[in-house]
Amino acid sequence: MTPPRTQQIPVVVLAGFLGSGKTTLLNHLLRNRAGTRIGVVVNDFGAIEIDAMTVSGQVGSTVSLGNGCLCCAVDASELDTFLETLTRPSARLDVIVIEASGLAEPQELVRMLLASDNPHILYGGLVEVVDAAEFEATRQRHPELDRHLAVADLVVLNKTDRVGEEERERLRATVAELSGPAAVISAVHGRIDPELLFDPALRPDDGEMAGQLSFEDLLRGDDHKAHEGCDDHEGCDGHGHGGRGGGHLHAAYESVEFTSDVPLDPRRFMAFLDSRPEGLYRIKGFVDFGAGDRDNAYALHAVGRFLRFVPRPWARGERRLTQLVMIGAGTDAEALRRGLTACRAEEPAPGGPAEDPAVIERAMWGVLRYVPRNEDADEAPEVPGERREAAAEV
C-alpha cells in the first residue's frame, strides 16, 4: 500500500525587471490573501509592507508579517535552507512566493526548485511581471527579457492604464509571441486575483473565533467604502477593482470546470495535455483512469509546462469521477470541454473480448512518467524549455 504523502507547498517564482511592479504585486497578494498563509522569500526586505510600514533587514533574517505569514531575506546559496524552514509543519504556510530580484536568474531559480531535495515543496509557476509603459525601453536595456518571457508560465502585463487601448493590444500580441504558450493577463498597480496563482486555504478547524473580523478584513472593508463607485482613481487599490474602467480582478482570466463519470483514456488525456492551448496556466483536480488503475485516483497538478500526477487510493464508497479545473486567459472554454470529452475511455462492447492487460499497462506509461517515486517524491521533472518536449514523447 502506498504510504501517505506529506503535504506539498507550491512555490511561485515572481520575476520582473526594476520598476515592473512585482513588489507592488507581491504586496497586493499579502493584502488580499483571504486567509492564505504566505511565505515570502526576498533578497532584501526593501518595500515589503509589514503592518503598513516598510522594514529593512539583513540577509539571513526572518520577519513575521502577521496573520501567519512569514518573510525571509536570503541569498541564492541559502535558498534551500530557508525553504526548509518555511516548509516545517510549525510554519503552517499554504504557499511560498520567491521574489527573484537580486537572487538569481528566474530560470536558474526554477532549476533550483525542481532539483531541490525538499520533499515538501511543489513547483508553483514562474510569473514574469512586465511594465507596459516601458516595455520597449526595458527590452533595449535588458535584451535578456525576451529569454525570461520565453520560459515564463504566466506573464502579467502591468501598468496597462498608462498606455492607450491600441498600444495595449499591440503589446499583448508582442508579449504573447515572445512567451509562447504562457498565459498573458493585464493588470493595473499589480492587482491580480490571488486565486490565479494559488488556491485559497480552507481551515474549518482553525483556532480563530468564528465571525471575528481580522485586521485584513477591516482593511478590505475600508477600501470598499472609500472607493465605492470609483472608476478612475489613480491610487485606487480596493480589492475587486481592475483599474481604469472598473471590473473585477477575476475578469482577467477564465476558470473552466470539467466533470466526467466515465474514466479517461490515459493516452488520449496525455495527448490533450501535450497539445493544450496557449493561455492555459493551471490545471488541477483528480482523474479517474478506470482500467488503467482501478485502485487509485490521480491528483493532477499542472502549471505552465510543469506536470505532476500523484495517485491516492479511492475511499470506500467514493464516487469515481474525473473533476478538473482549468485556469487561463484567452482560452476557449467549450473547446477545452470538447477536448476533454474526447478523452473519455470507450466501454468494451457487451460480451466482447476484454482489453489486453499489457495494452492497458502500456497506456499508463505516459502518466506514470510524471508520478514521483515513493523513495524520491521530489524527483524533478524537466526544466523550463525542456518539459514540453518531454511530454510530446508520450
Tab-separated table of C-alpha atoms in Angstrom:
chain	number	residue	atom	x	y	z
A	1	MET	CA	0.000	0.000	0.000
A	2	THR	CA	1.307	3.463	-0.889
A	3	PRO	CA	2.295	5.359	2.272
A	4	PRO	CA	0.564	8.713	2.836
A	5	ARG	CA	2.418	11.644	1.351
A	6	THR	CA	3.281	14.775	3.242
A	7	GLN	CA	1.518	17.918	2.094
A	8	GLN	CA	3.473	19.806	-0.544
A	9	ILE	CA	3.530	23.598	-0.607
A	10	PRO	CA	3.506	25.316	-4.018
A	11	VAL	CA	6.429	27.693	-4.594
A	12	VAL	CA	5.778	30.550	-7.013
A	13	VAL	CA	8.694	32.472	-8.557
A	14	LEU	CA	7.878	36.159	-9.130
A	15	ALA	CA	10.231	37.847	-11.596
A	16	GLY	CA	10.488	41.137	-13.468
A	17	PHE	CA	12.951	43.937	-14.038
A	18	LEU	CA	13.268	47.011	-11.830
A	19	GLY	CA	10.127	49.121	-11.986
A	20	SER	CA	7.888	46.444	-13.468
A	21	GLY	CA	5.717	46.405	-10.352
A	22	LYS	CA	6.458	42.950	-8.976
A	23	THR	CA	6.873	44.196	-5.402
A	24	THR	CA	3.559	46.046	-5.736
A	25	LEU	CA	2.013	42.792	-6.939
A	26	LEU	CA	3.567	40.907	-4.017
A	27	ASN	CA	2.208	43.413	-1.514
A	28	HIS	CA	-1.196	43.121	-3.193
A	29	LEU	CA	-1.115	39.335	-2.679
A	30	LEU	CA	-0.256	39.801	1.007
A	31	ARG	CA	-3.056	42.322	1.449
A	32	ASN	CA	-5.695	40.232	-0.344
A	33	ARG	CA	-4.700	36.710	0.627
A	34	ALA	CA	-8.145	35.844	2.141
A	35	GLY	CA	-6.734	33.725	4.961
A	36	THR	CA	-3.996	32.031	2.933
A	37	ARG	CA	-0.706	31.937	4.839
A	38	ILE	CA	2.061	33.116	2.503
A	39	GLY	CA	5.791	32.662	2.961
A	40	VAL	CA	7.791	35.338	1.143
A	41	VAL	CA	11.427	34.934	0.129
A	42	VAL	CA	13.256	38.099	-0.955
A	43	ASN	CA	16.836	39.276	-1.359
A	44	ASP	CA	16.153	42.180	0.987
A	45	PHE	CA	13.075	43.409	2.809
A	46	GLY	CA	13.033	46.584	0.724
A	47	ALA	CA	9.449	47.640	0.142
A	48	ILE	CA	7.630	44.658	1.642
A	49	GLU	CA	4.792	46.157	3.666
A	50	ILE	CA	4.592	44.880	7.228
A	51	ASP	CA	1.782	46.334	9.324
A	52	ALA	CA	1.552	49.326	6.953
A	53	MET	CA	5.251	50.083	7.380
A	54	THR	CA	8.363	49.429	5.330
A	55	VAL	CA	11.036	47.478	7.172
A	56	SER	CA	14.668	46.831	6.449
A	57	GLY	CA	16.658	43.787	7.407
A	58	GLN	CA	19.792	41.820	6.760
A	59	VAL	CA	20.166	38.760	4.579
A	60	GLY	CA	19.525	35.667	6.656
A	61	SER	CA	16.784	37.122	8.847
A	62	THR	CA	13.119	36.196	9.110
A	63	VAL	CA	10.261	38.553	9.952
A	64	SER	CA	6.669	37.676	10.793
A	65	LEU	CA	4.213	39.507	8.568
A	66	GLY	CA	1.345	38.811	10.945
A	67	ASN	CA	-1.744	36.673	10.228
A	68	GLY	CA	0.501	33.624	9.888
A	69	CYS	CA	2.668	34.953	7.041
A	70	LEU	CA	6.464	34.984	7.148
A	71	CYS	CA	9.155	36.818	5.187
A	72	CYS	CA	12.765	35.669	4.768
A	73	ALA	CA	15.628	37.700	3.320
A	74	VAL	CA	18.140	35.326	1.730
A	75	ASP	CA	20.749	34.989	-0.955
A	76	ALA	CA	20.717	32.212	-3.551
A	77	SER	CA	23.110	29.951	-1.626
A	78	GLU	CA	20.748	29.966	1.376
A	79	LEU	CA	17.539	29.348	-0.554
A	80	ASP	CA	17.303	25.636	0.250
A	81	THR	CA	17.933	26.301	3.940
A	82	PHE	CA	15.150	28.838	4.209
A	83	LEU	CA	12.744	26.745	2.168
A	84	GLU	CA	13.373	24.014	4.719
A	85	THR	CA	12.422	26.491	7.457
A	86	LEU	CA	9.307	27.727	5.691
A	87	THR	CA	8.028	24.234	4.941
A	88	ARG	CA	8.199	22.956	8.513
A	89	PRO	CA	4.738	21.972	9.795
A	90	SER	CA	5.086	24.549	12.576
A	91	ALA	CA	5.167	27.356	9.992
A	92	ARG	CA	1.704	26.310	8.740
A	93	LEU	CA	2.196	28.048	5.401
A	94	ASP	CA	-0.009	27.395	2.367
A	95	VAL	CA	2.117	28.889	-0.408
A	96	ILE	CA	5.611	30.377	-0.812
A	97	VAL	CA	6.430	33.268	-3.156
A	98	ILE	CA	10.043	33.931	-4.161
A	99	GLU	CA	10.692	37.481	-5.347
A	100	ALA	CA	13.525	36.869	-7.796
A	101	SER	CA	15.252	40.276	-7.817
A	102	GLY	CA	18.847	40.042	-6.677
A	103	LEU	CA	18.679	36.295	-6.054
A	104	ALA	CA	19.321	34.650	-9.409
A	105	GLU	CA	18.140	34.430	-12.988
A	106	PRO	CA	14.476	33.309	-12.993
A	107	GLN	CA	15.265	30.173	-14.992
A	108	GLU	CA	18.056	29.296	-12.571
A	109	LEU	CA	15.672	29.686	-9.628
A	110	VAL	CA	13.227	27.328	-11.329
A	111	ARG	CA	16.035	24.810	-11.869
A	112	MET	CA	16.956	25.071	-8.197
A	113	LEU	CA	13.368	24.403	-7.167
A	114	LEU	CA	12.917	21.445	-9.486
A	115	ALA	CA	16.230	19.952	-8.349
A	116	SER	CA	15.617	20.626	-4.651
A	117	ASP	CA	15.835	17.718	-2.189
A	118	ASN	CA	12.994	19.216	-0.148
A	119	PRO	CA	10.026	16.795	-0.396
A	120	HIS	CA	7.619	19.416	0.955
A	121	ILE	CA	7.719	21.846	-1.980
A	122	LEU	CA	5.945	21.763	-5.318
A	123	TYR	CA	6.728	23.996	-8.271
A	124	GLY	CA	4.015	26.663	-8.480
A	125	GLY	CA	4.987	28.520	-11.649
A	126	LEU	CA	7.216	31.303	-12.943
A	127	VAL	CA	5.373	34.641	-13.114
A	128	GLU	CA	7.053	37.407	-15.136
A	129	VAL	CA	5.832	40.973	-14.486
A	130	VAL	CA	6.251	43.399	-17.384
A	131	ASP	CA	5.878	47.205	-17.384
A	132	ALA	CA	3.576	48.002	-20.311
A	133	ALA	CA	4.595	51.667	-20.411
A	134	GLU	CA	8.330	50.899	-20.504
A	135	PHE	CA	8.313	47.587	-22.365
A	136	GLU	CA	10.367	48.579	-25.418
A	137	ALA	CA	12.825	50.622	-23.343
A	138	THR	CA	13.254	47.669	-20.962
A	139	ARG	CA	13.950	45.306	-23.886
A	140	GLN	CA	16.680	47.654	-25.112
A	141	ARG	CA	18.298	47.919	-21.666
A	142	HIS	CA	17.809	44.231	-20.866
A	143	PRO	CA	17.806	42.056	-24.015
A	144	GLU	CA	17.513	39.027	-21.730
A	145	LEU	CA	13.858	39.989	-21.128
A	146	ASP	CA	12.936	38.017	-24.257
A	147	ARG	CA	14.569	34.938	-22.740
A	148	HIS	CA	12.739	35.451	-19.464
A	149	LEU	CA	9.406	35.689	-21.266
A	150	ALA	CA	10.160	32.510	-23.219
A	151	VAL	CA	10.370	30.429	-20.024
A	152	ALA	CA	7.549	32.132	-18.083
A	153	ASP	CA	4.405	30.209	-17.197
A	154	LEU	CA	2.348	33.380	-16.655
A	155	VAL	CA	3.014	36.941	-17.824
A	156	VAL	CA	1.438	39.915	-16.042
A	157	LEU	CA	1.360	42.930	-18.361
A	158	ASN	CA	1.307	45.575	-15.636
A	159	LYS	CA	0.583	49.332	-15.703
A	160	THR	CA	-1.745	48.988	-18.689
A	161	ASP	CA	-3.554	52.156	-17.550
A	162	ARG	CA	-0.539	54.110	-18.813
A	163	VAL	CA	-0.932	53.111	-22.453
A	164	GLY	CA	-3.763	53.530	-24.925
A	165	GLU	CA	-6.007	50.682	-25.989
A	166	GLU	CA	-4.363	50.244	-29.395
A	167	GLU	CA	-0.880	50.187	-27.859
A	168	ARG	CA	-2.067	47.782	-25.167
A	169	GLU	CA	-3.317	45.292	-27.749
A	170	ARG	CA	-0.073	45.600	-29.700
A	171	LEU	CA	1.933	44.923	-26.538
A	172	ARG	CA	-0.205	41.906	-25.653
A	173	ALA	CA	0.394	40.465	-29.105
A	174	THR	CA	4.157	41.032	-28.834
A	175	VAL	CA	4.376	39.553	-25.332
A	176	ALA	CA	2.230	36.575	-26.364
A	177	GLU	CA	4.537	35.905	-29.311
A	178	LEU	CA	7.620	36.029	-27.080
A	179	SER	CA	6.130	33.942	-24.271
A	180	GLY	CA	4.701	31.156	-26.427
A	181	PRO	CA	2.111	29.059	-24.581
A	182	ALA	CA	2.171	31.169	-21.396
A	183	ALA	CA	-0.997	32.916	-20.257
A	184	VAL	CA	-0.856	36.725	-20.538
A	185	ILE	CA	-3.077	38.919	-18.349
A	186	SER	CA	-3.290	42.695	-17.989
A	187	ALA	CA	-3.131	44.466	-14.632
A	188	VAL	CA	-3.052	47.930	-13.055
A	189	HIS	CA	-0.999	48.548	-9.884
A	190	GLY	CA	-0.126	44.818	-9.816
A	191	ARG	CA	-3.694	43.870	-8.925
A	192	ILE	CA	-4.429	40.305	-9.955
A	193	ASP	CA	-6.729	37.783	-8.330
A	194	PRO	CA	-4.621	35.694	-5.898
A	195	GLU	CA	-6.640	32.620	-6.898
A	196	LEU	CA	-4.968	32.783	-10.294
A	197	LEU	CA	-1.707	31.793	-8.564
A	198	PHE	CA	-2.819	29.600	-5.687
A	199	ASP	CA	-5.897	28.050	-4.120
A	200	PRO	CA	-7.461	29.744	-1.086
A	201	ALA	CA	-6.854	27.969	2.206
A	202	LEU	CA	-9.785	26.360	3.972
A	203	ARG	CA	-9.397	25.947	7.719
A	204	PRO	CA	-12.679	24.910	9.354
A	205	ASP	CA	-10.731	23.811	12.409
A	206	ASP	CA	-8.622	26.943	12.729
A	207	GLY	CA	-8.325	28.434	16.175
A	208	GLU	CA	-9.677	31.839	15.181
A	209	MET	CA	-13.029	32.859	16.636
A	210	ALA	CA	-15.950	32.370	14.293
A	211	GLY	CA	-17.266	35.623	12.904
A	212	GLN	CA	-14.378	37.712	14.235
A	213	LEU	CA	-13.094	40.239	11.702
A	214	SER	CA	-9.348	40.308	11.191
A	215	PHE	CA	-7.376	43.499	10.582
A	216	GLU	CA	-7.139	42.362	6.953
A	217	ASP	CA	-10.956	42.118	6.740
A	218	LEU	CA	-11.282	45.648	8.100
A	219	LEU	CA	-8.789	46.939	5.553
A	220	ARG	CA	-10.765	45.375	2.726
A	221	GLY	CA	-13.988	46.837	4.126
A	222	ASP	CA	-12.460	50.307	4.379
A	223	ASP	CA	-11.165	50.019	0.825
A	224	HIS	CA	-14.597	49.094	-0.445
A	225	LYS	CA	-16.250	52.053	1.294
A	226	ALA	CA	-13.559	54.528	0.339
A	227	HIS	CA	-13.583	53.555	-3.330
A	228	GLU	CA	-17.222	52.560	-3.771
A	229	GLY	CA	-18.266	53.730	-7.201
A	230	CYS	CA	-14.789	54.857	-8.210
A	231	ASP	CA	-13.853	54.235	-11.802
A	232	ASP	CA	-10.761	56.323	-12.380
A	233	HIS	CA	-8.769	56.761	-9.182
A	234	GLU	CA	-5.044	56.679	-9.838
A	235	GLY	CA	-4.383	55.438	-6.333
A	236	CYS	CA	-7.437	53.227	-6.005
A	237	ASP	CA	-6.333	49.868	-4.651
A	238	GLY	CA	-9.642	48.493	-3.473
A	239	HIS	CA	-9.976	44.749	-3.763
A	240	GLY	CA	-12.107	43.888	-6.747
A	241	HIS	CA	-11.201	46.866	-8.925
A	242	GLY	CA	-9.451	46.101	-12.143
A	243	GLY	CA	-8.031	49.536	-12.739
A	244	ARG	CA	-9.445	52.099	-15.102
A	245	GLY	CA	-12.784	51.083	-16.408
A	246	GLY	CA	-13.553	49.076	-13.241
A	247	GLY	CA	-14.235	45.360	-13.408
A	248	HIS	CA	-13.443	42.543	-11.009
A	249	LEU	CA	-9.972	41.045	-10.776
A	250	HIS	CA	-11.198	37.602	-11.767
A	251	ALA	CA	-12.458	39.018	-15.075
A	252	ALA	CA	-8.855	38.967	-16.320
A	253	TYR	CA	-8.870	35.185	-16.574
A	254	GLU	CA	-11.218	32.260	-17.139
A	255	SER	CA	-11.865	29.222	-14.953
A	256	VAL	CA	-13.298	26.186	-16.742
A	257	GLU	CA	-14.629	23.148	-14.893
A	258	PHE	CA	-14.954	19.624	-16.278
A	259	THR	CA	-16.552	16.588	-14.644
A	260	SER	CA	-16.925	13.093	-16.069
A	261	ASP	CA	-18.331	9.911	-14.557
A	262	VAL	CA	-16.719	7.985	-17.428
A	263	PRO	CA	-12.994	7.198	-16.909
A	264	LEU	CA	-10.467	8.951	-19.131
A	265	ASP	CA	-8.266	7.112	-21.569
A	266	PRO	CA	-4.662	7.763	-20.394
A	267	ARG	CA	-3.205	8.025	-23.904
A	268	ARG	CA	-5.850	10.469	-25.099
A	269	PHE	CA	-5.567	12.516	-21.927
A	270	MET	CA	-1.784	12.805	-22.182
A	271	ALA	CA	-2.191	13.861	-25.829
A	272	PHE	CA	-4.647	16.542	-24.630
A	273	LEU	CA	-2.176	17.799	-22.013
A	274	ASP	CA	0.643	17.901	-24.546
A	275	SER	CA	-1.405	19.911	-27.041
A	276	ARG	CA	-3.265	22.128	-24.578
A	277	PRO	CA	-3.825	25.606	-25.977
A	278	GLU	CA	-1.820	28.724	-25.317
A	279	GLY	CA	-3.030	30.776	-22.384
A	280	LEU	CA	-3.858	27.801	-20.163
A	281	TYR	CA	-1.913	28.468	-16.958
A	282	ARG	CA	-3.088	25.954	-14.340
A	283	ILE	CA	-4.916	22.633	-14.309
A	284	LYS	CA	-5.866	20.987	-11.030
A	285	GLY	CA	-8.133	18.199	-9.875
A	286	PHE	CA	-8.438	14.414	-9.911
A	287	VAL	CA	-8.521	11.939	-12.783
A	288	ASP	CA	-10.125	8.508	-12.950
A	289	PHE	CA	-8.212	6.305	-15.391
A	290	GLY	CA	-10.586	3.381	-14.948
A	291	ALA	CA	-8.979	0.105	-16.017
A	292	GLY	CA	-5.592	1.865	-16.125
A	293	ASP	CA	-5.549	1.871	-12.315
A	294	ARG	CA	-8.733	0.790	-10.584
A	295	ASP	CA	-7.255	1.316	-7.118
A	296	ASN	CA	-6.269	4.979	-7.354
A	297	ALA	CA	-7.479	8.436	-8.288
A	298	TYR	CA	-4.725	10.628	-9.751
A	299	ALA	CA	-4.313	14.142	-8.397
A	300	LEU	CA	-3.181	16.402	-11.238
A	301	HIS	CA	-1.029	19.500	-10.758
A	302	ALA	CA	-0.083	21.345	-13.960
A	303	VAL	CA	1.409	24.849	-14.061
A	304	GLY	CA	2.557	26.115	-17.430
A	305	ARG	CA	4.729	23.329	-18.828
A	306	PHE	CA	5.175	21.628	-15.454
A	307	LEU	CA	3.157	18.454	-14.898
A	308	ARG	CA	2.783	16.037	-11.995
A	309	PHE	CA	0.408	13.227	-11.067
A	310	VAL	CA	0.060	11.876	-7.525
A	311	PRO	CA	-2.031	8.699	-7.066
A	312	ARG	CA	-4.153	8.238	-3.974
A	313	PRO	CA	-6.417	5.290	-3.079
A	314	TRP	CA	-10.128	5.681	-3.734
A	315	ALA	CA	-12.024	5.961	-0.467
A	316	ARG	CA	-14.547	3.272	0.304
A	317	GLY	CA	-17.870	4.256	-1.232
A	318	GLU	CA	-16.353	7.286	-3.003
A	319	ARG	CA	-17.971	8.111	-6.321
A	320	ARG	CA	-15.416	7.679	-9.083
A	321	LEU	CA	-15.274	10.879	-11.064
A	322	THR	CA	-12.807	12.953	-13.037
A	323	GLN	CA	-13.026	16.525	-11.752
A	324	LEU	CA	-10.766	19.177	-13.258
A	325	VAL	CA	-10.474	22.959	-13.107
A	326	MET	CA	-8.552	24.785	-15.849
A	327	ILE	CA	-7.405	28.378	-15.304
A	328	GLY	CA	-6.045	30.657	-18.000
A	329	ALA	CA	-6.511	33.749	-20.138
A	330	GLY	CA	-7.910	33.943	-23.649
A	331	THR	CA	-8.896	30.275	-23.714
A	332	ASP	CA	-11.904	28.716	-25.453
A	333	ALA	CA	-13.950	27.071	-22.685
A	334	GLU	CA	-16.099	24.975	-24.995
A	335	ALA	CA	-13.090	23.773	-26.983
A	336	LEU	CA	-11.410	22.683	-23.734
A	337	ARG	CA	-14.507	20.766	-22.650
A	338	ARG	CA	-14.817	19.126	-26.080
A	339	GLY	CA	-11.173	18.111	-25.931
A	340	LEU	CA	-11.603	16.513	-22.528
A	341	THR	CA	-14.857	14.829	-23.504
A	342	ALA	CA	-12.977	13.209	-26.395
A	343	CYS	CA	-10.559	11.737	-23.821
A	344	ARG	CA	-13.241	9.550	-22.255
A	345	ALA	CA	-12.481	5.856	-22.484
A	346	GLU	CA	-14.668	3.690	-24.680
A	347	GLU	CA	-16.562	0.990	-22.844
A	348	PRO	CA	-15.879	-2.521	-24.188
A	349	ALA	CA	-18.774	-3.990	-26.142
A	350	PRO	CA	-21.041	-6.255	-24.044
A	351	GLY	CA	-19.890	-9.829	-24.426
A	352	GLY	CA	-16.824	-8.713	-26.370
A	353	PRO	CA	-13.238	-9.638	-25.502
A	354	ALA	CA	-11.655	-7.869	-22.568
A	355	GLU	CA	-8.829	-5.490	-23.373
A	356	ASP	CA	-5.341	-6.984	-23.111
A	357	PRO	CA	-3.891	-6.091	-19.643
A	358	ALA	CA	-0.486	-5.466	-21.265
A	359	VAL	CA	-2.068	-2.870	-23.564
A	360	ILE	CA	-3.731	-1.189	-20.585
A	361	GLU	CA	-0.433	-1.117	-18.700
A	362	ARG	CA	1.424	0.444	-21.628
A	363	ALA	CA	-1.289	3.083	-21.944
A	364	MET	CA	-0.473	4.243	-18.386
A	365	TRP	CA	3.234	4.659	-19.024
A	366	GLY	CA	2.819	8.250	-20.168
A	367	VAL	CA	1.020	9.117	-16.926
A	368	LEU	CA	3.444	7.246	-14.678
A	369	ARG	CA	6.408	9.212	-16.077
A	370	TYR	CA	5.026	12.177	-14.116
A	371	VAL	CA	4.431	10.317	-10.847
A	372	PRO	CA	7.234	10.850	-8.289
A	373	ARG	CA	8.751	7.648	-6.950
A	374	ASN	CA	7.933	6.838	-3.319
A	375	GLU	CA	11.567	6.899	-2.311
A	376	ASP	CA	12.193	10.107	-4.240
A	377	ALA	CA	8.936	12.037	-4.109
A	378	ASP	CA	10.638	15.278	-5.032
A	379	GLU	CA	12.206	13.952	-8.224
A	380	ALA	CA	12.467	16.899	-10.585
A	381	PRO	CA	10.656	16.826	-13.906
A	382	GLU	CA	12.130	18.649	-16.868
A	383	VAL	CA	13.186	22.277	-16.530
A	384	PRO	CA	11.511	25.102	-18.479
A	385	GLY	CA	12.129	24.819	-22.184
A	386	GLU	CA	12.594	21.039	-21.901
A	387	ARG	CA	9.406	19.968	-20.182
A	388	ARG	CA	7.147	20.454	-23.203
A	389	GLU	CA	9.358	18.297	-25.431
A	390	ALA	CA	9.355	15.517	-22.831
A	391	ALA	CA	5.571	15.437	-22.752
A	392	ALA	CA	5.489	15.257	-26.541
A	393	GLU	CA	7.234	11.889	-26.411
A	394	VAL	CA	4.208	10.306	-24.722
